[in-house]
Amino acid sequence: MRIATVSIILAMCFCAQASAAGDVYVGKVSEVSNTSLVLKAPGGDWHIGFGAKNPALRALHKIKVGQEVRAVFGTMRGPEGGEINELLTIRACLPRERECTRDRARMARESAASQKQWALSAKALDRCFDAMKETLAGDARYVSKTDAPEKKDAFAQSNALQGEERACAQNVFKQHTDAYLEACQRHHCGDNIGGGCYHFARSALNAAVAEKAVASCRK
């Protein structure tokens, strides 16, 4: 089951793969409908889409915005045949009751652990990018972004090239991207990132690359 949450503290969005213990969520209801629920809970706002059968729907209809609730989710077959979240039970928490208190504390621990892991990952990625910069500094194929003002029409000029000049420019872009990907893969900067190093390669292109392509290829 996949449930998305937006963390208020980190202002980030991520998906959490629910474990058996993680199927239970406690939080204050900020939005509720027959197919979705938004809970203010430890770590941020949890946006949960789901399907539900009549017993769970009857319980859901008793829930009001502002209440703290305990919701239990499983999985069910969705309309298109895929697996979706299923709301199994939902009820209002009673003041100082053990079950909600226990699950709220568990969610707080899991959120703190996730935020700590995210912070460590961010630091590791920064170190990785520093190592990449050192590698790329010695690679003639890579074009570093300069502090000089970018020529706004650099990409337009490179795109306007034709024939052999265009093929030459495309090769400059390819060599630049290849250098970036090789450095990223060498230092494993794309490990555990969706899309790997290709996720970052798109942002590696800059106007300086286009300027080099035009300067090198236009006759």
Tab-separated table of C-alpha atoms in Angstrom:
chain	number	residue	atom	x	y	z
A	1	MET	CA	0.000	0.000	0.000
A	2	ARG	CA	1.373	3.421	-0.909
A	3	ILE	CA	0.327	6.531	0.985
A	4	ALA	CA	1.737	9.963	0.204
A	5	THR	CA	2.560	12.496	2.889
A	6	VAL	CA	3.721	16.096	2.729
A	7	SER	CA	6.001	16.841	5.659
A	8	ILE	CA	5.428	20.274	7.185
A	9	ILE	CA	8.848	20.244	8.824
A	10	LEU	CA	10.863	19.335	5.735
A	11	ALA	CA	8.443	20.692	3.145
A	12	MET	CA	9.049	17.592	1.083
A	13	CYS	CA	6.872	14.999	-0.552
A	14	PHE	CA	7.579	11.285	-0.404
A	15	CYS	CA	5.796	7.939	-0.530
A	16	ALA	CA	5.864	5.557	2.401
A	17	GLN	CA	5.533	1.836	1.863
A	18	ALA	CA	3.271	0.709	4.670
A	19	SER	CA	4.286	-2.278	6.742
A	20	ALA	CA	1.907	-4.437	8.714
A	21	ALA	CA	2.282	-2.056	11.673
A	22	GLY	CA	2.134	0.951	9.365
A	23	ASP	CA	-1.411	0.205	8.194
A	24	VAL	CA	-2.726	2.098	11.222
A	25	TYR	CA	-2.792	5.906	11.145
A	26	VAL	CA	-3.770	8.355	13.864
A	27	GLY	CA	-4.298	12.042	13.211
A	28	LYS	CA	-6.710	14.961	13.164
A	29	VAL	CA	-9.017	15.051	10.160
A	30	SER	CA	-8.604	18.117	7.958
A	31	GLU	CA	-10.455	16.731	4.917
A	32	VAL	CA	-12.693	13.704	4.452
A	33	SER	CA	-14.745	12.183	1.639
A	34	ASN	CA	-15.897	8.730	0.541
A	35	THR	CA	-12.599	8.167	-1.290
A	36	SER	CA	-9.958	10.240	0.490
A	37	LEU	CA	-8.768	11.351	3.885
A	38	VAL	CA	-6.284	14.013	4.968
A	39	LEU	CA	-4.868	13.601	8.461
A	40	LYS	CA	-2.680	16.027	10.385
A	41	ALA	CA	-0.321	13.631	12.090
A	42	PRO	CA	3.284	13.358	13.291
A	43	GLY	CA	5.560	14.267	10.399
A	44	GLY	CA	3.039	16.217	8.360
A	45	ASP	CA	-0.227	15.908	6.480
A	46	TRP	CA	-1.094	12.430	5.250
A	47	HIS	CA	-3.149	12.376	2.035
A	48	ILE	CA	-4.749	8.949	1.706
A	49	GLY	CA	-6.874	7.817	-1.209
A	50	PHE	CA	-8.842	4.597	-0.781
A	51	GLY	CA	-11.786	2.405	-1.604
A	52	ALA	CA	-14.200	1.230	1.078
A	53	LYS	CA	-17.054	-1.204	1.582
A	54	ASN	CA	-20.309	-0.468	3.381
A	55	PRO	CA	-19.296	-1.174	7.010
A	56	ALA	CA	-16.271	1.114	6.732
A	57	LEU	CA	-18.263	3.745	4.832
A	58	ARG	CA	-20.898	3.828	7.565
A	59	ALA	CA	-18.167	4.462	10.131
A	60	LEU	CA	-16.553	7.058	7.854
A	61	HIS	CA	-19.803	9.021	7.578
A	62	LYS	CA	-19.725	9.588	11.346
A	63	ILE	CA	-16.305	11.263	11.171
A	64	LYS	CA	-16.086	15.056	11.250
A	65	VAL	CA	-13.309	17.485	10.375
A	66	GLY	CA	-11.264	18.322	13.468
A	67	GLN	CA	-11.685	14.946	15.142
A	68	GLU	CA	-8.667	12.827	15.957
A	69	VAL	CA	-9.229	9.411	14.427
A	70	ARG	CA	-7.640	6.005	14.203
A	71	ALA	CA	-7.871	4.584	10.670
A	72	VAL	CA	-6.818	1.110	9.556
A	73	PHE	CA	-6.030	0.378	5.902
A	74	GLY	CA	-5.543	-2.773	3.894
A	75	THR	CA	-5.603	-3.346	0.145
A	76	MET	CA	-8.305	-4.191	-2.362
A	77	ARG	CA	-8.722	-4.586	-6.104
A	78	GLY	CA	-9.407	-1.238	-7.753
A	79	PRO	CA	-11.792	-0.479	-10.642
A	80	GLU	CA	-8.984	-0.878	-13.185
A	81	GLY	CA	-7.766	-4.148	-11.706
A	82	GLY	CA	-4.800	-2.750	-9.787
A	83	GLU	CA	-4.252	-2.810	-6.041
A	84	ILE	CA	-5.471	0.220	-4.089
A	85	ASN	CA	-5.823	1.171	-0.424
A	86	GLU	CA	-8.918	-0.111	1.363
A	87	LEU	CA	-10.296	1.618	4.431
A	88	LEU	CA	-11.033	-1.217	6.852
A	89	THR	CA	-12.056	0.678	9.981
A	90	ILE	CA	-12.093	4.243	11.232
A	91	ARG	CA	-13.201	5.676	14.557
A	92	ALA	CA	-12.741	8.744	16.715
A	93	CYS	CA	-10.029	8.571	19.371
A	94	LEU	CA	-11.099	8.964	22.977
A	95	PRO	CA	-9.194	11.332	25.285
A	96	ARG	CA	-5.967	9.726	26.560
A	97	GLU	CA	-6.901	6.259	25.309
A	98	ARG	CA	-4.052	3.754	25.072
A	99	GLU	CA	-4.543	2.540	21.503
A	100	CYS	CA	-4.474	5.961	19.836
A	101	THR	CA	-1.687	7.147	22.153
A	102	ARG	CA	0.428	4.117	21.243
A	103	ASP	CA	-0.091	4.503	17.488
A	104	ARG	CA	0.480	8.264	17.611
A	105	ALA	CA	3.801	7.670	19.394
A	106	ARG	CA	4.803	5.025	16.832
A	107	MET	CA	4.084	7.414	13.969
A	108	ALA	CA	6.155	10.117	15.671
A	109	ARG	CA	9.105	7.716	16.011
A	110	GLU	CA	8.835	6.605	12.390
A	111	SER	CA	8.584	10.208	11.192
A	112	ALA	CA	11.649	11.257	13.204
A	113	ALA	CA	13.619	8.304	11.827
A	114	SER	CA	12.575	9.137	8.245
A	115	GLN	CA	13.536	12.794	8.640
A	116	LYS	CA	16.905	11.817	10.107
A	117	GLN	CA	17.541	9.410	7.239
A	118	TRP	CA	16.533	12.075	4.719
A	119	ALA	CA	18.940	14.584	6.298
A	120	LEU	CA	21.787	12.051	6.223
A	121	SER	CA	21.002	11.228	2.592
A	122	ALA	CA	21.027	14.926	1.672
A	123	LYS	CA	24.460	15.380	3.274
A	124	ALA	CA	25.786	12.293	1.500
A	125	LEU	CA	24.467	13.616	-1.815
A	126	ASP	CA	26.192	16.966	-1.247
A	127	ARG	CA	29.491	15.154	-0.650
A	128	CYS	CA	28.899	13.095	-3.770
A	129	PHE	CA	28.303	16.179	-5.913
A	130	ASP	CA	31.517	17.718	-4.561
A	131	ALA	CA	33.398	14.601	-5.689
A	132	MET	CA	31.714	14.847	-9.088
A	133	LYS	CA	32.850	18.458	-9.474
A	134	GLU	CA	36.460	17.415	-8.918
A	135	THR	CA	36.152	14.661	-11.509
A	136	LEU	CA	34.420	16.887	-14.060
A	137	ALA	CA	36.984	19.661	-13.590
A	138	GLY	CA	39.480	17.425	-15.379
A	139	ASP	CA	37.122	16.318	-18.157
A	140	ALA	CA	37.337	18.474	-21.290
A	141	ARG	CA	33.964	17.209	-22.496
A	142	TYR	CA	32.137	18.849	-19.592
A	143	VAL	CA	31.222	22.529	-19.835
A	144	SER	CA	30.993	24.213	-16.441
A	145	LYS	CA	28.370	26.848	-15.860
A	146	THR	CA	30.130	30.202	-15.638
A	147	ASP	CA	29.404	33.242	-13.490
A	148	ALA	CA	29.166	35.389	-16.612
A	149	PRO	CA	25.656	36.430	-17.694
A	150	GLU	CA	24.122	33.782	-19.914
A	151	LYS	CA	23.335	34.645	-23.494
A	152	LYS	CA	19.576	34.351	-23.616
A	153	ASP	CA	19.602	33.213	-27.224
A	154	ALA	CA	22.356	30.600	-26.822
A	155	PHE	CA	20.000	27.636	-27.108
A	156	ALA	CA	18.083	29.281	-29.952
A	157	GLN	CA	21.338	29.766	-31.865
A	158	SER	CA	22.406	26.157	-31.345
A	159	ASN	CA	18.960	24.889	-32.358
A	160	ALA	CA	19.113	26.979	-35.526
A	161	LEU	CA	22.232	25.208	-36.789
A	162	GLN	CA	21.706	22.924	-39.774
A	163	GLY	CA	23.426	19.984	-41.435
A	164	GLU	CA	26.979	19.267	-40.327
A	165	GLU	CA	26.931	22.218	-37.942
A	166	ARG	CA	23.854	20.828	-36.192
A	167	ALA	CA	25.392	17.347	-35.958
A	168	CYS	CA	28.519	18.924	-34.488
A	169	ALA	CA	26.458	20.835	-31.895
A	170	GLN	CA	24.501	17.732	-30.944
A	171	ASN	CA	27.796	15.942	-30.355
A	172	VAL	CA	28.935	18.734	-28.010
A	173	PHE	CA	25.746	18.288	-25.984
A	174	LYS	CA	26.158	14.501	-26.001
A	175	GLN	CA	29.781	14.645	-24.873
A	176	HIS	CA	28.844	17.021	-22.051
A	177	THR	CA	25.994	14.776	-20.884
A	178	ASP	CA	28.112	11.616	-21.178
A	179	ALA	CA	30.821	13.192	-19.019
A	180	TYR	CA	28.238	14.139	-16.390
A	181	LEU	CA	26.637	10.686	-16.358
A	182	GLU	CA	29.994	8.916	-16.123
A	183	ALA	CA	31.076	11.080	-13.174
A	184	CYS	CA	27.728	10.561	-11.462
A	185	GLN	CA	27.878	6.796	-11.943
A	186	ARG	CA	31.521	6.650	-10.879
A	187	HIS	CA	30.684	8.244	-7.530
A	188	HIS	CA	27.284	6.500	-7.218
A	189	CYS	CA	25.438	9.791	-6.808
A	190	GLY	CA	22.317	8.327	-8.397
A	191	ASP	CA	22.064	5.323	-6.104
A	192	ASN	CA	18.668	5.047	-4.393
A	193	ILE	CA	17.313	7.909	-6.533
A	194	GLY	CA	14.417	7.336	-8.901
A	195	GLY	CA	15.877	7.506	-12.409
A	196	GLY	CA	19.432	7.262	-11.055
A	197	CYS	CA	21.995	9.608	-12.575
A	198	TYR	CA	19.662	10.339	-15.488
A	199	HIS	CA	17.455	12.146	-12.957
A	200	PHE	CA	20.208	14.758	-12.523
A	201	ALA	CA	21.584	14.785	-16.068
A	202	ARG	CA	18.693	16.844	-17.419
A	203	SER	CA	19.616	19.768	-15.169
A	204	ALA	CA	23.292	19.511	-16.154
A	205	LEU	CA	22.641	21.230	-19.481
A	206	ASN	CA	23.178	24.975	-19.335
A	207	ALA	CA	23.620	27.924	-21.672
A	208	ALA	CA	27.407	27.571	-21.504
A	209	VAL	CA	27.098	24.216	-23.309
A	210	ALA	CA	25.012	25.828	-26.046
A	211	GLU	CA	27.515	28.683	-26.340
A	212	LYS	CA	30.364	26.186	-26.759
A	213	ALA	CA	28.362	24.290	-29.377
A	214	VAL	CA	27.763	27.465	-31.385
A	215	ALA	CA	31.354	28.692	-31.031
A	216	SER	CA	32.819	25.305	-31.958
A	217	CYS	CA	30.471	24.291	-34.745
A	218	ARG	CA	29.211	27.373	-36.555
A	219	LYS	CA	31.385	28.159	-39.576
